[in-house]
Tab-separated table of C-alpha atoms in Angstrom:
chain	number	residue	atom	x	y	z
U	1	MET	CA	95.897	93.679	84.519
U	2	ILE	CA	96.075	89.963	83.791
U	3	GLU	CA	97.953	88.662	86.830
U	4	TRP	CA	99.261	89.660	90.239
U	5	SER	CA	102.601	91.458	90.323
U	6	ASP	CA	105.608	90.136	92.240
U	7	GLU	CA	104.892	92.730	94.919
U	8	ASP	CA	101.262	91.591	95.093
U	9	LEU	CA	102.361	87.985	95.514
U	10	MET	CA	104.699	88.950	98.353
U	11	ILE	CA	101.779	90.627	100.107
U	12	ARG	CA	99.587	87.593	99.442
U	13	ASP	CA	102.146	85.183	100.915
U	14	ALA	CA	102.595	87.367	104.001
U	15	VAL	CA	98.818	87.550	104.524
U	16	ARG	CA	98.539	83.793	104.075
U	17	GLY	CA	101.211	83.255	106.714
U	18	TRP	CA	99.351	85.477	109.171
U	19	ILE	CA	96.044	83.684	108.464
U	20	ASP	CA	97.667	80.279	108.980
U	21	ALA	CA	99.067	81.413	112.320
U	22	GLU	CA	96.164	83.472	113.678
U	23	VAL	CA	92.895	82.539	111.989
U	24	ARG	CA	92.966	78.815	111.190
U	25	PRO	CA	93.732	77.796	114.821
U	26	ASN	CA	90.748	79.877	115.961
U	27	LEU	CA	88.290	78.763	113.263
U	28	ASP	CA	86.233	76.516	115.565
U	29	ALA	CA	85.865	79.324	118.116
U	30	LEU	CA	84.856	81.736	115.357
U	31	GLU	CA	82.332	79.284	113.941
U	32	SER	CA	80.764	78.593	117.344
U	33	GLY	CA	80.457	82.314	118.121
U	34	GLU	CA	82.669	81.903	121.165
U	35	LEU	CA	85.252	84.280	119.675
U	36	PRO	CA	84.082	87.584	118.165
U	37	PRO	CA	86.239	88.483	115.145
U	38	TYR	CA	87.328	91.983	116.103
U	39	ASP	CA	90.579	91.341	117.995
U	40	LEU	CA	91.769	89.125	115.117
U	41	LEU	CA	90.989	91.873	112.614
U	42	ARG	CA	92.797	94.458	114.765
U	43	GLY	CA	95.762	92.090	114.795
U	44	LEU	CA	95.719	91.963	110.987
U	45	TYR	CA	95.682	95.746	110.815
U	46	LYS	CA	98.555	96.153	113.267
U	47	THR	CA	100.658	93.383	111.751
U	48	PHE	CA	100.612	94.916	108.293
U	49	GLY	CA	100.561	98.546	109.369
U	50	MET	CA	97.117	99.043	107.899
U	51	ASP	CA	95.989	101.042	110.933
U	52	GLU	CA	98.850	103.527	110.509
U	53	MET	CA	98.246	103.750	106.757
U	54	ALA	CA	94.588	104.520	107.456
U	55	ARG	CA	95.524	107.104	110.065
U	56	SER	CA	98.027	108.814	107.760
U	57	SER	CA	95.627	108.878	104.819
U	58	PHE	CA	92.887	110.240	107.038
U	59	ARG	CA	95.027	113.073	108.397
U	60	SER	CA	96.098	114.066	104.893
U	61	ARG	CA	92.520	114.144	103.664
U	62	ILE	CA	91.215	116.092	106.637
U	63	ALA	CA	94.020	118.631	106.301
U	64	LYS	CA	93.061	119.195	102.658
U	65	GLU	CA	89.389	119.558	103.554
U	66	LYS	CA	90.114	122.088	106.270
U	67	GLU	CA	92.208	124.051	103.796
U	68	GLY	CA	89.259	124.024	101.419
U	69	ALA	CA	90.937	121.752	98.867
U	70	ALA	CA	88.954	118.994	97.197
U	71	ALA	CA	89.803	115.611	98.649
U	72	ASP	CA	89.810	112.643	96.328
U	73	GLY	CA	87.777	110.563	98.784
U	74	GLY	CA	90.167	107.673	98.586
U	75	GLU	CA	88.568	106.411	95.398
U	76	ARG	CA	91.768	106.420	93.375
U	77	SER	CA	94.125	103.672	94.371
U	78	GLY	CA	97.554	102.682	93.172
U	79	GLY	CA	98.604	99.090	92.601
U	80	GLY	CA	99.930	98.602	96.123
U	81	SER	CA	96.893	99.984	97.856
U	82	ALA	CA	94.573	98.054	95.570
U	83	ALA	CA	96.424	94.884	96.411
U	84	MET	CA	96.302	95.667	100.120
U	85	THR	CA	92.565	96.079	99.760
U	86	MET	CA	91.748	93.030	97.663
U	87	ILE	CA	94.337	90.439	98.668
U	88	PRO	CA	93.421	90.250	102.395
U	89	VAL	CA	89.766	89.947	101.372
U	90	ILE	CA	90.482	87.058	98.990
U	91	GLU	CA	92.759	85.248	101.422
U	92	LEU	CA	90.476	85.666	104.453
U	93	CYS	CA	87.514	84.361	102.445
U	94	LYS	CA	89.381	81.122	101.814
U	95	VAL	CA	89.141	80.410	105.550
U	96	ALA	CA	86.445	82.569	107.177
U	97	PRO	CA	84.396	84.808	104.842
U	98	GLY	CA	82.542	86.200	107.847
U	99	LEU	CA	85.678	88.063	108.898
U	100	VAL	CA	85.500	90.023	105.683
U	101	SER	CA	81.835	90.851	106.209
U	102	ALA	CA	82.542	92.122	109.699
U	103	MET	CA	85.531	94.172	108.507
U	104	GLY	CA	83.868	95.430	105.317
U	105	VAL	CA	80.738	96.758	106.991
U	106	GLY	CA	82.697	98.662	109.617
U	107	LEU	CA	85.173	100.140	107.133
U	108	GLY	CA	83.415	100.355	103.788
U	109	LEU	CA	79.852	101.096	104.882
U	110	ALA	CA	79.882	102.694	108.338
U	111	ALA	CA	83.151	104.623	108.050
U	112	GLY	CA	82.642	105.077	104.307
U	113	THR	CA	79.283	106.802	104.813
U	114	ILE	CA	80.699	109.138	107.423
U	115	MET	CA	83.698	109.959	105.220
U	116	LYS	CA	81.454	110.743	102.239
U	117	ARG	CA	78.831	112.779	104.080
U	118	GLY	CA	80.247	113.953	107.377
U	119	THR	CA	81.810	117.220	108.423
U	120	PRO	CA	85.512	117.194	109.302
U	121	GLU	CA	84.493	117.151	112.976
U	122	GLN	CA	82.169	114.176	112.468
U	123	LYS	CA	84.875	112.321	110.583
U	124	GLU	CA	87.442	112.881	113.308
U	125	ARG	CA	84.958	111.927	116.013
U	126	TRP	CA	83.529	108.764	114.473
U	127	ALA	CA	85.208	107.708	111.225
U	128	LEU	CA	88.865	107.610	112.270
U	129	PRO	CA	88.390	105.036	115.073
U	130	LEU	CA	86.480	102.862	112.598
U	131	LEU	CA	89.096	103.175	109.857
U	132	THR	CA	91.856	102.047	112.234
U	133	MET	CA	89.696	99.184	113.632
U	134	GLU	CA	89.906	100.731	117.104
U	135	LYS	CA	86.093	100.652	117.188
U	136	VAL	CA	83.453	98.440	115.576
U	137	GLY	CA	80.985	99.950	113.116
U	138	ALA	CA	77.538	98.920	111.897
U	139	TRP	CA	75.421	100.167	108.970
U	140	ALA	CA	71.738	99.925	109.806
U	141	ILE	CA	69.236	100.109	106.973
U	142	THR	CA	67.352	96.760	106.796
U	143	GLU	CA	64.135	96.379	108.803
U	144	PRO	CA	62.024	93.314	109.686
U	145	ASN	CA	59.149	94.266	107.352
U	146	SER	CA	61.078	95.912	104.522
U	147	GLY	CA	63.509	93.311	103.167
U	148	SER	CA	64.530	94.231	99.634
U	149	ASP	CA	62.199	97.270	99.758
U	150	ALA	CA	64.688	98.939	102.056
U	151	PHE	CA	63.651	102.536	101.413
U	152	GLY	CA	59.975	102.300	100.543
U	153	GLY	CA	59.201	99.930	103.398
U	154	MET	CA	61.303	101.744	105.987
U	155	GLN	CA	59.340	102.450	109.171
U	156	ALA	CA	61.996	103.831	111.502
U	157	THR	CA	61.405	107.530	112.083
U	158	ALA	CA	63.083	110.645	113.433
U	159	LYS	CA	60.895	113.464	114.700
U	160	LYS	CA	62.301	116.943	115.218
U	161	VAL	CA	61.705	118.086	118.802
U	162	GLY	CA	63.360	121.398	119.593
U	163	ASP	CA	67.055	121.179	118.734
U	164	GLU	CA	67.023	117.365	118.798
U	165	TYR	CA	65.610	114.435	116.883
U	166	VAL	CA	63.711	111.637	118.614
U	167	ILE	CA	64.323	108.339	116.851
U	168	ASN	CA	62.151	105.233	117.015
U	169	GLY	CA	62.205	101.951	115.128
U	170	SER	CA	64.039	98.680	114.713
U	171	LYS	CA	66.568	97.145	112.340
U	172	THR	CA	67.439	93.518	111.636
U	173	PHE	CA	70.179	91.473	109.936
U	174	ILE	CA	72.674	94.143	111.036
U	175	THR	CA	76.260	92.976	110.612
U	176	ASN	CA	78.294	93.841	113.767
U	177	GLY	CA	75.042	94.936	115.401
U	178	PRO	CA	75.623	93.129	118.727
U	179	TYR	CA	79.108	94.576	119.212
U	180	ALA	CA	79.009	97.884	117.336
U	181	ASP	CA	80.432	100.959	119.065
U	182	THR	CA	79.292	103.259	116.245
U	183	ILE	CA	76.101	102.796	114.236
U	184	VAL	CA	75.171	104.602	111.016
U	185	PHE	CA	71.392	104.567	111.235
U	186	TYR	CA	68.910	105.281	108.417
U	187	CYS	CA	65.368	106.448	109.107
U	188	LYS	CA	62.628	108.686	107.729
U	189	LEU	CA	61.839	112.199	108.815
U	190	ASP	CA	58.468	112.199	110.561
U	191	ASP	CA	57.028	115.383	109.038
U	192	GLY	CA	53.429	114.361	108.390
U	193	ARG	CA	53.871	113.346	104.746
U	194	GLU	CA	53.014	109.908	103.399
U	195	ALA	CA	55.604	107.394	104.579
U	196	ARG	CA	57.026	106.650	101.106
U	197	ASP	CA	57.437	110.373	100.359
U	198	ARG	CA	59.426	111.220	103.456
U	199	GLU	CA	63.061	112.293	103.404
U	200	ILE	CA	65.693	109.712	104.391
U	201	LEU	CA	67.907	110.903	107.247
U	202	THR	CA	71.154	109.324	108.448
U	203	PHE	CA	72.399	109.570	112.024
U	204	VAL	CA	75.550	108.384	113.792
U	205	LEU	CA	74.673	106.687	117.065
U	206	ASP	CA	76.888	105.360	119.861
U	207	ARG	CA	76.627	102.216	121.950
U	208	GLY	CA	74.992	102.910	125.301
U	209	MET	CA	72.751	105.786	124.252
U	210	ASP	CA	69.503	105.907	126.242
U	211	GLY	CA	66.798	103.933	124.455
U	212	LEU	CA	69.212	102.030	122.161
U	213	GLU	CA	69.204	98.253	122.562
U	214	GLN	CA	71.541	95.905	120.690
U	215	SER	CA	70.495	92.259	120.566
U	216	ARG	CA	72.642	89.192	121.069
U	217	PRO	CA	73.988	87.594	117.868
U	218	LEU	CA	71.363	85.848	115.757
U	219	ARG	CA	71.813	82.218	114.718
U	220	LYS	CA	72.472	81.900	110.999
U	221	MET	CA	72.991	79.262	108.341
U	222	GLY	CA	76.504	80.520	107.610
U	223	LEU	CA	78.954	83.402	108.096
U	224	HIS	CA	79.206	82.463	111.760
U	225	SER	CA	82.396	84.489	112.134
U	226	SER	CA	80.374	87.637	111.341
U	227	PRO	CA	78.057	88.547	114.245
U	228	THR	CA	74.607	89.669	113.062
U	229	GLY	CA	71.941	91.217	115.274
U	230	GLU	CA	68.948	93.449	115.746
U	231	LEU	CA	68.673	97.054	116.913
U	232	PHE	CA	65.763	98.524	118.838
U	233	LEU	CA	65.349	102.284	119.320
U	234	ASN	CA	62.832	103.728	121.760
U	235	ASP	CA	62.846	107.540	121.924
U	236	VAL	CA	66.588	107.805	121.278
U	237	ARG	CA	67.549	111.485	121.341
U	238	ALA	CA	70.129	112.645	118.812
U	239	GLY	CA	71.429	116.159	118.405
U	240	ALA	CA	72.014	117.824	115.045
U	241	ASP	CA	75.718	117.027	115.461
U	242	ARG	CA	74.840	113.361	114.822
U	243	LEU	CA	72.992	114.049	111.549
U	244	LEU	CA	74.969	113.399	108.368
U	245	SER	CA	74.464	115.598	105.349
U	246	SER	CA	72.104	114.197	102.733
U	247	GLY	CA	74.016	116.025	99.999
U	248	SER	CA	72.467	117.187	96.770
U	249	GLN	CA	70.962	113.782	95.996
U	250	GLY	CA	69.540	112.914	99.381
U	251	GLY	CA	70.082	110.042	101.801
U	252	LYS	CA	68.599	107.435	99.474
U	253	GLU	CA	71.095	108.098	96.672
U	254	SER	CA	73.944	108.208	99.170
U	255	ALA	CA	72.948	104.766	100.439
U	256	LYS	CA	72.878	103.461	96.861
U	257	GLN	CA	76.504	104.564	96.463
U	258	ASN	CA	77.325	102.265	99.343
U	259	PHE	CA	75.511	99.429	97.628
U	260	VAL	CA	77.935	99.886	94.710
U	261	THR	CA	80.938	99.567	97.041
U	262	GLU	CA	79.508	96.546	98.811
U	263	ARG	CA	78.401	94.697	95.678
U	264	ALA	CA	81.676	95.196	93.814
U	265	GLY	CA	83.538	93.843	96.837
U	266	VAL	CA	81.583	90.574	96.735
U	267	ALA	CA	83.593	89.543	93.650
U	268	ALA	CA	86.797	89.439	95.721
U	269	MET	CA	85.017	87.511	98.471
U	270	ALA	CA	83.652	85.036	95.934
U	271	LEU	CA	87.099	84.564	94.396
U	272	GLY	CA	88.513	83.502	97.762
U	273	VAL	CA	85.800	80.880	98.253
U	274	ILE	CA	86.185	79.587	94.683
U	275	GLU	CA	89.962	79.324	94.883
U	276	GLU	CA	89.830	77.449	98.178
U	277	CYS	CA	87.084	75.064	97.050
U	278	LEU	CA	89.002	74.326	93.841
U	279	LYS	CA	92.237	73.737	95.739
U	280	LEU	CA	90.576	71.384	98.231
U	281	SER	CA	88.700	69.555	95.457
U	282	VAL	CA	91.834	68.981	93.350
U	283	GLU	CA	93.705	67.675	96.376
U	284	TYR	CA	90.842	65.344	97.254
U	285	ALA	CA	90.418	64.144	93.655
U	286	LYS	CA	94.112	63.198	93.608
U	287	THR	CA	94.066	61.231	96.862
U	288	ARG	CA	90.571	59.733	97.174
U	289	GLU	CA	90.347	56.277	95.546
U	290	LEU	CA	87.316	54.263	94.461
U	291	TRP	CA	87.213	51.063	92.435
U	292	GLY	CA	90.967	50.942	92.517
U	293	GLN	CA	91.661	54.366	91.004
U	294	ARG	CA	91.698	57.991	92.098
U	295	ILE	CA	88.398	59.762	91.563
U	296	GLY	CA	90.164	62.482	89.568
U	297	ASP	CA	90.402	59.989	86.721
U	298	PHE	CA	86.612	59.863	86.353
U	299	GLN	CA	85.239	62.199	83.689
U	300	LEU	CA	82.322	63.450	85.808
U	301	ILE	CA	84.783	64.558	88.498
U	302	GLN	CA	86.960	66.180	85.829
U	303	LEU	CA	83.905	68.073	84.563
U	304	LYS	CA	83.310	69.488	88.023
U	305	LEU	CA	86.943	70.593	88.337
U	306	ALA	CA	86.881	72.143	84.864
U	307	LYS	CA	83.760	74.189	85.637
U	308	MET	CA	85.342	75.362	88.889
U	309	GLU	CA	88.392	76.576	86.981
U	310	VAL	CA	86.218	78.429	84.466
U	311	ALA	CA	84.433	80.179	87.358
U	312	ARG	CA	87.771	81.008	88.993
U	313	LEU	CA	89.104	82.645	85.829
U	314	ASN	CA	85.918	84.637	85.232
U	315	VAL	CA	85.634	85.949	88.792
U	316	GLN	CA	89.352	86.716	88.931
U	317	ASN	CA	88.943	88.806	85.806
U	318	LEU	CA	86.121	90.737	87.464
U	319	VAL	CA	88.404	91.439	90.424
U	320	PHE	CA	91.244	92.570	88.164
U	321	ARG	CA	88.860	94.794	86.237
U	322	HIS	CA	87.728	96.396	89.485
U	323	ILE	CA	91.337	97.041	90.477
U	324	GLU	CA	92.011	98.693	87.123
U	325	MET	CA	88.933	100.875	87.575
U	326	GLN	CA	90.233	101.947	91.011
U	327	ARG	CA	93.585	102.817	89.489
U	328	ALA	CA	91.836	104.906	86.840
U	329	GLY	CA	89.791	106.707	89.479
U	330	ARG	CA	86.502	105.290	88.213
U	331	ALA	CA	83.811	103.636	90.332
U	332	PRO	CA	81.446	101.049	88.820
U	333	THR	CA	77.911	102.095	88.061
U	334	LEU	CA	75.157	100.490	90.123
U	335	ALA	CA	74.368	98.219	87.189
U	336	GLU	CA	78.014	97.192	86.779
U	337	ALA	CA	78.412	96.473	90.465
U	338	SER	CA	75.153	94.522	90.458
U	339	ALA	CA	76.320	92.459	87.484
U	340	MET	CA	79.619	91.711	89.231
U	341	LYS	CA	77.853	90.620	92.373
U	342	LEU	CA	75.188	88.568	90.576
U	343	TYR	CA	77.693	86.514	88.611
U	344	ALA	CA	80.329	86.175	91.325
U	345	ALA	CA	77.837	85.227	94.045
U	346	GLN	CA	76.192	82.588	91.899
U	347	ALA	CA	79.564	81.210	90.791
U	348	ALA	CA	80.868	80.937	94.381
U	349	SER	CA	77.715	79.213	95.605
U	350	GLU	CA	77.693	76.771	92.688
U	351	VAL	CA	81.402	75.939	93.048
U	352	ALA	CA	81.051	75.378	96.787
U	353	GLN	CA	78.021	73.126	96.315
U	354	GLU	CA	79.850	71.141	93.643
U	355	ALA	CA	82.812	70.789	96.011
U	356	VAL	CA	80.519	69.289	98.647
U	357	GLN	CA	79.184	66.873	95.988
U	358	LEU	CA	82.681	65.932	94.878
U	359	PHE	CA	83.639	65.089	98.471
U	360	GLY	CA	80.521	62.953	98.822
U	361	GLY	CA	79.636	62.068	102.406
U	362	ASN	CA	82.832	63.670	103.638
U	363	GLY	CA	81.734	66.951	102.081
U	364	TYR	CA	78.721	67.037	104.375
U	365	MET	CA	80.960	66.819	107.459
U	366	SER	CA	82.338	69.962	109.069
U	367	GLU	CA	85.773	68.353	109.321
U	368	TYR	CA	86.070	68.780	105.557
U	369	ARG	CA	85.948	72.526	105.135
U	370	VAL	CA	83.875	72.652	101.955
U	371	GLU	CA	80.779	72.252	104.173
U	372	GLN	CA	81.437	75.565	105.911
U	373	LEU	CA	82.389	77.329	102.675
U	374	ALA	CA	79.157	76.172	101.002
U	375	ARG	CA	77.078	77.638	103.855
U	376	ASP	CA	79.054	80.870	103.795
U	377	ALA	CA	78.932	81.254	100.010
U	378	LYS	CA	75.135	81.073	99.963
U	379	SER	CA	75.011	84.370	101.850
U	380	PHE	CA	76.619	86.136	98.887
U	381	GLN	CA	73.358	85.641	96.961
U	382	ILE	CA	71.317	87.284	99.691
U	383	TYR	CA	73.051	90.181	101.448
U	384	ALA	CA	73.796	93.498	99.757
U	385	GLY	CA	70.688	92.779	97.692
U	386	THR	CA	69.404	89.381	96.592
U	387	ASP	CA	70.099	87.926	93.158
U	388	GLU	CA	66.631	89.052	92.150
U	389	ILE	CA	67.357	92.655	93.122
U	390	GLN	CA	70.626	92.588	91.136
U	391	VAL	CA	68.689	91.456	88.067
U	392	THR	CA	66.250	94.331	88.507
U	393	HIS	CA	69.008	96.939	88.786
U	394	ILE	CA	70.883	95.614	85.757
U	395	ALA	CA	67.776	95.412	83.586
U	396	ARG	CA	66.470	98.844	84.568
U	397	ASP	CA	69.795	100.380	83.582
U	398	LEU	CA	69.781	98.618	80.217
U	399	LEU	CA	66.186	99.600	79.503
U	400	SER	CA	66.782	103.235	80.448
U	401	ARG	CA	69.489	103.813	77.826
């Protein structure tokens, strides 16, 4: 794949029209936190029939599972479905990348975990409302004292008491945490072993359960349109019906599969930011005049624009490669996904910072949108694993061959 098809471009233009009508007028309210993003995202889903597509696909998969047939897990995508996955992500990230974070965590991580590891009953109970955007999902793994050592440093525990588990602990930096209806929660089985040796368990929790507290949104540098919060659990009781299967590889390996999904998706998010920063920079370079000529005629400005275009082409190629892999039914390895995220995140952040520099003093003002995009792009280098963690995963894979 070297370019979008005519059908893809029609989808792109339709999505752009919806964003211009629904998102851009609400950007200030999203940035201030006054407007949570979820009704807008539900509107996107209803407008383009994505909720009905999700419902139909879900019913087909569940029917196959109940008949004992192997479901494909939704990994294989045709051109249309790949475009409907990537194009809204790219276009939304040109305006409000936080919307994609909020949507992606609920769909790709929370619902995705349940779809991979849940029983048909668990999927119908919790995953379907997430896949149709009827409910908001969160994926809770990060803790205040663990950071990048998400598994080894995990302190949240579940202790078996009779037929139930009693869960205690806290989580932080949880996307959708303040508003989540459904929470996929990772913790360690309290069985007397050393903390780092304990089994990782995954539960599905609901808003309002006794002992579960969801904080107000935290204040952040960027991604203001994606609410982030903390979770506090004090003797939360969960029945075995809320426990997801660890599978043959255990909860830790299952979580790593989600890291692959999340990291590969950052390339599409980065492409949106890069394309928008480049567009705004070219427009500004054509119209802004200094010393009697447009700044686009100065070679240092041209160098900035040229580097932005190189980054755009490279990240676009990563996105196209990912689409081709989807079509072929192949998922990236952890190292491949980490490499995609590392490069794309750095490229987006660098392009956005250069756009601010190109705009000069205006670039530091919120009225000129490169300021917001620069703050948002920086998050790409931190969440879903920092740049440093991506380097570790890539290198370990290379050295293990």
